[in-house]
mmCIF file with all atom_site columns, C-alpha atoms in Angstrom:
data_model
loop_
_atom_site.group_PDB
_atom_site.id
_atom_site.type_symbol
_atom_site.label_atom_id
_atom_site.label_alt_id
_atom_site.label_comp_id
_atom_site.label_asym_id
_atom_site.label_entity_id
_atom_site.label_seq_id
_atom_site.pdbx_PDB_ins_code
_atom_site.Cartn_x
_atom_site.Cartn_y
_atom_site.Cartn_z
_atom_site.occupancy
_atom_site.B_iso_or_equiv
_atom_site.pdbx_formal_charge
_atom_site.auth_seq_id
_atom_site.auth_comp_id
_atom_site.auth_asym_id
_atom_site.auth_atom_id
_atom_site.pdbx_PDB_model_num
ATOM 1  C CA . MET A 1 1  ? 0.067  -0.049 0.074   1.00 54.00 ? 1183 MET A CA 1
ATOM 2  C CA . ILE A 1 2  ? 1.528  3.638  -0.880  1.00 55.00 ? 1184 ILE A CA 1
ATOM 3  C CA . LYS A 1 3  ? 1.050  6.192  1.546   1.00 69.00 ? 1185 LYS A CA 1
ATOM 4  C CA . HIS A 1 4  ? -0.245 9.591  0.319   1.00 79.00 ? 1186 HIS A CA 1
ATOM 5  C CA . ASP A 1 5  ? 2.094  12.557 1.480   1.00 90.00 ? 1187 ASP A CA 1
ATOM 6  C CA . GLU A 1 6  ? 0.122  15.415 1.906   1.00 93.00 ? 1188 GLU A CA 1
ATOM 7  C CA . LEU A 1 7  ? 1.105  18.817 -0.280  1.00 95.00 ? 1189 LEU A CA 1
ATOM 8  C CA . LEU A 1 8  ? 0.630  21.805 1.602   1.00 97.00 ? 1190 LEU A CA 1
ATOM 9  C CA . THR A 1 9  ? 0.170  25.542 0.518   1.00 97.00 ? 1191 THR A CA 1
ATOM 10 C CA . VAL A 1 10 ? 2.629  27.975 1.575   1.00 96.00 ? 1192 VAL A CA 1
ATOM 11 C CA . ARG A 1 11 ? -0.248 29.553 3.843   1.00 96.00 ? 1193 ARG A CA 1
ATOM 12 C CA . GLN A 1 12 ? -0.572 26.052 5.616   1.00 96.00 ? 1194 GLN A CA 1
ATOM 13 C CA . VAL A 1 13 ? 3.268  26.077 5.953   1.00 97.00 ? 1195 VAL A CA 1
ATOM 14 C CA . LEU A 1 14 ? 3.194  29.318 7.566   1.00 97.00 ? 1196 LEU A CA 1
ATOM 15 C CA . ASN A 1 15 ? 0.612  28.490 9.745   1.00 96.00 ? 1197 ASN A CA 1
ATOM 16 C CA . GLU A 1 16 ? 2.469  25.372 11.125  1.00 94.00 ? 1198 GLU A CA 1
ATOM 17 C CA . LEU A 1 17 ? 5.380  27.570 11.774  1.00 94.00 ? 1199 LEU A CA 1
ATOM 18 C CA . GLY A 1 18 ? 3.195  29.710 13.874  1.00 94.00 ? 1200 GLY A CA 1
ATOM 19 C CA . GLY A 1 19 ? 2.650  32.625 11.673  1.00 88.00 ? 1201 GLY A CA 1
ATOM 20 C CA . VAL A 1 20 ? 6.012  33.293 9.831   1.00 93.00 ? 1202 VAL A CA 1
ATOM 21 C CA . SER A 1 21 ? 5.552  35.961 7.272   1.00 97.00 ? 1203 SER A CA 1
ATOM 22 C CA . ARG A 1 22 ? 5.536  34.957 3.643   1.00 96.00 ? 1204 ARG A CA 1
ATOM 23 C CA . ARG A 1 23 ? 8.223  37.207 2.847   1.00 97.00 ? 1205 ARG A CA 1
ATOM 24 C CA . THR A 1 24 ? 10.486 35.541 5.582   1.00 97.00 ? 1206 THR A CA 1
ATOM 25 C CA . PHE A 1 25 ? 9.535  32.178 4.169   1.00 96.00 ? 1207 PHE A CA 1
ATOM 26 C CA . TYR A 1 26 ? 10.567 33.144 0.648   1.00 95.00 ? 1208 TYR A CA 1
ATOM 27 C CA . ARG A 1 27 ? 13.873 34.731 1.906   1.00 97.00 ? 1209 ARG A CA 1
ATOM 28 C CA . TRP A 1 28 ? 14.658 31.643 3.781   1.00 96.00 ? 1210 TRP A CA 1
ATOM 29 C CA . ARG A 1 29 ? 13.906 29.771 0.266   1.00 95.00 ? 1211 ARG A CA 1
ATOM 30 C CA . GLU A 1 30 ? 16.463 32.320 -1.558  1.00 95.00 ? 1212 GLU A CA 1
ATOM 31 C CA . ILE A 1 31 ? 19.239 31.376 1.076   1.00 96.00 ? 1213 ILE A CA 1
ATOM 32 C CA . GLY A 1 32 ? 18.597 27.528 1.122   1.00 93.00 ? 1214 GLY A CA 1
ATOM 33 C CA . LYS A 1 33 ? 17.257 27.506 4.847   1.00 93.00 ? 1215 LYS A CA 1
ATOM 34 C CA . ALA A 1 34 ? 13.594 26.558 4.102   1.00 94.00 ? 1216 ALA A CA 1
ATOM 35 C CA . PRO A 1 35 ? 12.155 22.984 3.287   1.00 93.00 ? 1217 PRO A CA 1
ATOM 36 C CA . ASP A 1 36 ? 12.349 21.588 -0.339  1.00 89.00 ? 1218 ASP A CA 1
ATOM 37 C CA . GLY A 1 37 ? 8.991  22.266 -2.319  1.00 92.00 ? 1219 GLY A CA 1
ATOM 38 C CA . ILE A 1 38 ? 7.786  21.763 -5.875  1.00 95.00 ? 1220 ILE A CA 1
ATOM 39 C CA . ARG A 1 39 ? 6.310  24.179 -8.450  1.00 96.00 ? 1221 ARG A CA 1
ATOM 40 C CA . LEU A 1 40 ? 3.147  23.295 -9.773  1.00 96.00 ? 1222 LEU A CA 1
ATOM 41 C CA . PRO A 1 41 ? 2.232  23.998 -13.612 1.00 96.00 ? 1223 PRO A CA 1
ATOM 42 C CA . ASN A 1 42 ? 0.423  27.045 -12.450 1.00 96.00 ? 1224 ASN A CA 1
ATOM 43 C CA . GLY A 1 43 ? 3.479  28.502 -10.645 1.00 95.00 ? 1225 GLY A CA 1
ATOM 44 C CA . GLU A 1 44 ? 2.176  27.832 -7.087  1.00 96.00 ? 1226 GLU A CA 1
ATOM 45 C CA . LEU A 1 45 ? 4.788  26.379 -4.553  1.00 96.00 ? 1227 LEU A CA 1
ATOM 46 C CA . ARG A 1 46 ? 3.751  23.244 -2.609  1.00 97.00 ? 1228 ARG A CA 1
ATOM 47 C CA . ILE A 1 47 ? 5.673  21.648 0.171   1.00 97.00 ? 1229 ILE A CA 1
ATOM 48 C CA . TYR A 1 48 ? 5.365  17.749 1.102   1.00 96.00 ? 1230 TYR A CA 1
ATOM 49 C CA . ARG A 1 49 ? 4.423  17.380 4.817   1.00 95.00 ? 1231 ARG A CA 1
ATOM 50 C CA . SER A 1 50 ? 7.237  15.046 5.074   1.00 95.00 ? 1232 SER A CA 1
ATOM 51 C CA . GLU A 1 51 ? 9.858  17.482 3.756   1.00 95.00 ? 1233 GLU A CA 1
ATOM 52 C CA . LEU A 1 52 ? 8.536  20.018 6.211   1.00 96.00 ? 1234 LEU A CA 1
ATOM 53 C CA . ASN A 1 53 ? 8.817  17.394 9.262   1.00 94.00 ? 1235 ASN A CA 1
ATOM 54 C CA . VAL A 1 54 ? 12.468 16.546 8.095   1.00 94.00 ? 1236 VAL A CA 1
ATOM 55 C CA . TRP A 1 55 ? 13.439 20.172 7.789   1.00 94.00 ? 1237 TRP A CA 1
ATOM 56 C CA . LEU A 1 56 ? 11.618 20.821 11.324  1.00 94.00 ? 1238 LEU A CA 1
ATOM 57 C CA . GLU A 1 57 ? 13.618 17.922 12.691  1.00 94.00 ? 1239 GLU A CA 1
ATOM 58 C CA . SER A 1 58 ? 16.888 19.297 11.448  1.00 93.00 ? 1240 SER A CA 1
ATOM 59 C CA . LEU A 1 59 ? 16.352 22.654 13.203  1.00 90.00 ? 1241 LEU A CA 1
ATOM 60 C CA . ARG A 1 60 ? 15.838 20.711 16.512  1.00 89.00 ? 1242 ARG A CA 1
ATOM 61 C CA . GLU A 1 61 ? 18.961 19.029 16.134  1.00 84.00 ? 1243 GLU A CA 1
ATOM 62 C CA . VAL A 1 62 ? 21.053 22.185 15.538  1.00 78.00 ? 1244 VAL A CA 1
ATOM 63 C CA . ALA A 1 63 ? 19.391 23.706 18.409  1.00 70.00 ? 1245 ALA A CA 1
#
């Protein structure tokens, strides 16, 4: 059985991060400090929940 990995919108990711601003999130992406994402054909960005979780865990390990 294949497990479905949820695709999150940027808004959902920002909410998960406790209200980080969109500008801050995109700045993190520019400098390579944000979770990996994919661009949909319409240009919107989506982040896999598993990628967000891995990224958050990496931040915990550094702290």
